[in-house]
mmCIF file of C-alpha atoms in Angstrom:
data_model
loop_
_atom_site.group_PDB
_atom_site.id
_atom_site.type_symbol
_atom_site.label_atom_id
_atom_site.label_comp_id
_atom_site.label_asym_id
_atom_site.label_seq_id
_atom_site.Cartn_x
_atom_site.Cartn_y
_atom_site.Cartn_z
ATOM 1 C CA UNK A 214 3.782 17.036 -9.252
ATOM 2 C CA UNK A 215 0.433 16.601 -7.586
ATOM 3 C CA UNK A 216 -2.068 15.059 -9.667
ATOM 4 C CA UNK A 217 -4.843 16.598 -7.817
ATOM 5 C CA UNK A 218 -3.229 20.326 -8.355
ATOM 6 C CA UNK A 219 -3.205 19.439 -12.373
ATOM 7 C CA UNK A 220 -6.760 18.712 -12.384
ATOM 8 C CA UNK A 221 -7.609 21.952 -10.609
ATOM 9 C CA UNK A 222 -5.309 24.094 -12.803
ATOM 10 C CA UNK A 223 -6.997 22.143 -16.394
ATOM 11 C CA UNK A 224 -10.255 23.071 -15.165
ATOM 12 C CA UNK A 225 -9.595 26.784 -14.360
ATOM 13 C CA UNK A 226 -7.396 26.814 -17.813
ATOM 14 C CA UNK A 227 -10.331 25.789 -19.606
ATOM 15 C CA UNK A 228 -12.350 28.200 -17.960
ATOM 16 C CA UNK A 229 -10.230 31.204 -18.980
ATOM 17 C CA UNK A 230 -9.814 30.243 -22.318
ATOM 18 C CA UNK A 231 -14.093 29.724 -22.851
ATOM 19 C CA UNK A 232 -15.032 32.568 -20.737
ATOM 20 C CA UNK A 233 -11.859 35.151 -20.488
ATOM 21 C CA UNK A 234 -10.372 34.735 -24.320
ATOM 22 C CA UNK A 235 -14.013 33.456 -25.534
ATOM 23 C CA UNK A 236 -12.593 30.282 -27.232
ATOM 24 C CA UNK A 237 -14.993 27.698 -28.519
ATOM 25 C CA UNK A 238 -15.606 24.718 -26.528
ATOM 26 C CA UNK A 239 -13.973 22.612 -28.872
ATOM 27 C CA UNK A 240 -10.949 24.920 -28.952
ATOM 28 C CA UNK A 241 -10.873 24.875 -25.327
ATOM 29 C CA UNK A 242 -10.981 20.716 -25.153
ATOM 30 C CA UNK A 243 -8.226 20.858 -27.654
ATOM 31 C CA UNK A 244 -6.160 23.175 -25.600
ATOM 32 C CA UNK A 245 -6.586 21.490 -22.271
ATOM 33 C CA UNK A 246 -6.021 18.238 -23.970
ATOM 34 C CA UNK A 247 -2.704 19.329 -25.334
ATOM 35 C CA UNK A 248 -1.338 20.183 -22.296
ATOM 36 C CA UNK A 249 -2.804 17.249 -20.427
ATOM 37 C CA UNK A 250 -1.045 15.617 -22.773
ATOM 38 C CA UNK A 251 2.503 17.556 -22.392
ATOM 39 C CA UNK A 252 2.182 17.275 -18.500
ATOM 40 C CA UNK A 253 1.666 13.532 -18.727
ATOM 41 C CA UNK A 254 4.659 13.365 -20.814
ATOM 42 C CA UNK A 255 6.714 15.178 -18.691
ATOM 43 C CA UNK A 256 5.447 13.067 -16.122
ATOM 44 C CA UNK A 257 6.449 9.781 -17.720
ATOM 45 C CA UNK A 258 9.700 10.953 -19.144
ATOM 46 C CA UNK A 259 10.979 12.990 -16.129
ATOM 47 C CA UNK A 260 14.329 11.394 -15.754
ATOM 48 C CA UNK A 261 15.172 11.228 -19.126
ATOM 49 C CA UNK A 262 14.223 15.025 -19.359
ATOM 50 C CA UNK A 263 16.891 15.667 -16.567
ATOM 51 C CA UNK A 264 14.019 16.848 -14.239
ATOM 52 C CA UNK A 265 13.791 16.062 -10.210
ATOM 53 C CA UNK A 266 11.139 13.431 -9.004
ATOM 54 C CA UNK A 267 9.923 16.283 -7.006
ATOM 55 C CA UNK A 268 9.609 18.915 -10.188
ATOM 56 C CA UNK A 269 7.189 21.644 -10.400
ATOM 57 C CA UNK A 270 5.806 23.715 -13.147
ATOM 58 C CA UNK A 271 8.584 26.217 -12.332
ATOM 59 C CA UNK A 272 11.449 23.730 -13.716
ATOM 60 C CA UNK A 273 9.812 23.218 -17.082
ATOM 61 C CA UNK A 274 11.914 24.945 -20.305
ATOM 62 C CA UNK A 275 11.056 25.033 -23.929
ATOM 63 C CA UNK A 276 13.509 22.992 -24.439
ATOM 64 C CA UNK A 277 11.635 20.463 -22.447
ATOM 65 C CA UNK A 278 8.267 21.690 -25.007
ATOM 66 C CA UNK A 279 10.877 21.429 -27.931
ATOM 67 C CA UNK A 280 11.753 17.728 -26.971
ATOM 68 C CA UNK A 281 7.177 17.040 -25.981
ATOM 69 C CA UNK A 282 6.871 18.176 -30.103
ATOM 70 C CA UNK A 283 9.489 16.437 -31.471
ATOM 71 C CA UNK A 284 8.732 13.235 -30.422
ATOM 72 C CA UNK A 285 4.929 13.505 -31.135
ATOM 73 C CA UNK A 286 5.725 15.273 -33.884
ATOM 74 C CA UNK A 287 7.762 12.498 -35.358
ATOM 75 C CA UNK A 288 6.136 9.554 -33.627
ATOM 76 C CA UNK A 289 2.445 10.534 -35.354
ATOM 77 C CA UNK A 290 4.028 12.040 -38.172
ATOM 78 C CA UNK A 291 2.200 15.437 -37.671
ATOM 79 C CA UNK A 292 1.450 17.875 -40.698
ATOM 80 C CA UNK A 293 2.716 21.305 -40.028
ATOM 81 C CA UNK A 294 -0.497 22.673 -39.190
ATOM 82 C CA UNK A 295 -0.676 20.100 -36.668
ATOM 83 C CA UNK A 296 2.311 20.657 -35.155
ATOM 84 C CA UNK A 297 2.028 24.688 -34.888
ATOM 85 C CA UNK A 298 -1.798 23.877 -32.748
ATOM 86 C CA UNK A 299 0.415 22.729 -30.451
ATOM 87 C CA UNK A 300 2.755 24.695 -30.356
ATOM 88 C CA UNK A 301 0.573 27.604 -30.188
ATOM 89 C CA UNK A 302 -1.582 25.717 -27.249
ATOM 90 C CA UNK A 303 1.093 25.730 -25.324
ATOM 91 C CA UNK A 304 2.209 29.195 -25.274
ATOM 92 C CA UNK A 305 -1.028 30.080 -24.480
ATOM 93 C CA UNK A 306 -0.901 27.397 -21.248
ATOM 94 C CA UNK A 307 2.427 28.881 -20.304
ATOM 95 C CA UNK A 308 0.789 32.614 -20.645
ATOM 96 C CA UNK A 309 -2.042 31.324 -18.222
ATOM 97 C CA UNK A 310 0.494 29.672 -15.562
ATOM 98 C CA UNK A 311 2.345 33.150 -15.823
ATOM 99 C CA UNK A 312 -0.396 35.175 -15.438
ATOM 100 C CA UNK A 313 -2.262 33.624 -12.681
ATOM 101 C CA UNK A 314 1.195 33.436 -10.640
ATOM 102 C CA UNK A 315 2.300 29.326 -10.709
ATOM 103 C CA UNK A 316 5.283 30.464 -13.158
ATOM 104 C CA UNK A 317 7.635 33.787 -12.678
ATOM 105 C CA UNK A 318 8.458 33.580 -16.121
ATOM 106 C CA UNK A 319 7.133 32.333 -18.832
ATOM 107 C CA UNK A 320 9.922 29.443 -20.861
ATOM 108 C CA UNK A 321 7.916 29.923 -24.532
ATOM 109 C CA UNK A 322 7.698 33.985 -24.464
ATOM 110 C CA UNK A 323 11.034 34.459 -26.679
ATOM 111 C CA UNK A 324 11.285 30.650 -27.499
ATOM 112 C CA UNK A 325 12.047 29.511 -30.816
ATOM 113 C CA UNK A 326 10.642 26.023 -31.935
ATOM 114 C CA UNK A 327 13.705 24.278 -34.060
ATOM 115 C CA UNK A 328 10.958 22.940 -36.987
ATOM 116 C CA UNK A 329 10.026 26.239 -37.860
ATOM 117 C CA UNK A 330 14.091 27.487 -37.829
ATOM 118 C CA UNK A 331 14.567 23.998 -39.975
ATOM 119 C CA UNK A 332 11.795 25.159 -42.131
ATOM 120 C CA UNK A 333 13.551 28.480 -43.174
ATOM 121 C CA UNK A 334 16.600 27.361 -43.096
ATOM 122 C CA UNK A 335 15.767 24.454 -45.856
ATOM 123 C CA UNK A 336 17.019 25.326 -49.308
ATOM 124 C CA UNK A 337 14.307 23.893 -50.884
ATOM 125 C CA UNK A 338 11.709 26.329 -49.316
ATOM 126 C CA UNK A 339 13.946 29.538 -49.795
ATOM 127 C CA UNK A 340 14.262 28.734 -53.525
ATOM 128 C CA UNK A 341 10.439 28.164 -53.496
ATOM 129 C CA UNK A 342 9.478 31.396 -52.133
ATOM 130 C CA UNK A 343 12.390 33.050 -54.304
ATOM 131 C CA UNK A 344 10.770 31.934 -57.260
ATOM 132 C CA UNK A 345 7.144 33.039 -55.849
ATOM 133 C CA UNK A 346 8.521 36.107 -55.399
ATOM 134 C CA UNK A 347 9.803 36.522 -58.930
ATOM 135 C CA UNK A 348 6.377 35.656 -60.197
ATOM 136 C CA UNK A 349 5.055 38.098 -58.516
ATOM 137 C CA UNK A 350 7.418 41.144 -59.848
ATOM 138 C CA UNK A 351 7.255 39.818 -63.284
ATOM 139 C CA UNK A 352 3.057 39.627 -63.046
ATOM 140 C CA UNK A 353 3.114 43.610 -61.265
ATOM 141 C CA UNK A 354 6.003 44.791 -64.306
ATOM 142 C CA UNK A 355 4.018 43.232 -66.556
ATOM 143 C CA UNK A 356 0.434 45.130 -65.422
ATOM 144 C CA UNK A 357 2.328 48.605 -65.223
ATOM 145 C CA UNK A 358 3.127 47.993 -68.904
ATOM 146 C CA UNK A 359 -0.288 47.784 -69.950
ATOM 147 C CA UNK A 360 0.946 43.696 -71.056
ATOM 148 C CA UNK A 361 -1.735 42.134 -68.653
ATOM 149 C CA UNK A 362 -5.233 43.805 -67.608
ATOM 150 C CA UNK A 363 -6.644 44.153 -64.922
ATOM 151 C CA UNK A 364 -8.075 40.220 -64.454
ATOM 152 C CA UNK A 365 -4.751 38.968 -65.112
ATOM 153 C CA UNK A 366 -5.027 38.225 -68.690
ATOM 154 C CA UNK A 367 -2.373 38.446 -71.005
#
């Protein structure tokens, strides 16, 4: 991958996002950072991602993306906010490459990330929202039946 290229592709990404999607500047830093910082992981970890020495944005997967967010993800030990920026940044970066042509198709567009299939599939979180949900019905029966007004008190 030529490094040149990447530089020339970051600053015309950045560009899009402040003046095409109207993106903050900050937003737009944090978005060209992230995948700066994919790319350069990609870069570094090529072999042991099963890529080519002579790879091009073409070859990249989300599984490669999956494998980028797991290992940040675990090394920094990211909050779930955290990791969905990312995650979100870099659909967005695979959009752009799609859109502008360097990509027939883009890897992310029907991609789903593992942590957020862990997340539903964790019992903990079903039973949470069960209960939620419970809460709720129990607070609307009780309001039909004249038991709670209307700020909520009993």
């Amino acid at each position: 991958m030529e490094v040149e290229n990447l530089k020339q592709i970051h600053q015309e990404y950045q560009w899009y996002l402040q003046h095409e999607k109207r993106l903050t500047y900050e937003s737009c830093q944090l978005y060209k950072t992230i995948s700066e910082q994919f790319l350069q992981y990609v870069k570094n970890n090529s072999e042991k991602l099963y890529l080519e020495n002579n790879w091009t944005l073409k070859d990249l997967t989300g599984r490669i993306v999956q494998v980028f967010l797991d290992y940040h993800s675990n090394k920094r030990e990211w909050q779930d906010a955290t990791y969905s920026s990312y995650e979100k940044s870099l659909r967005s970066f695979f959009r752009y490459l799609n859109a502008i042509g360097l990509i027939e198709k883009n890897p992310l567009q029907n991609f789903k990330f593992q942590k957020a299939l862990q997340q539903l599939e964790d019992g903990t979180m079903i039973s949470k929202t069960k209960r939620e949900i419970a809460q709720i019905k129990t607070v609307l029966k009780e309001f039909k039946l004249g038991i709670r007004n209307e700020e909520g008190a009993k």
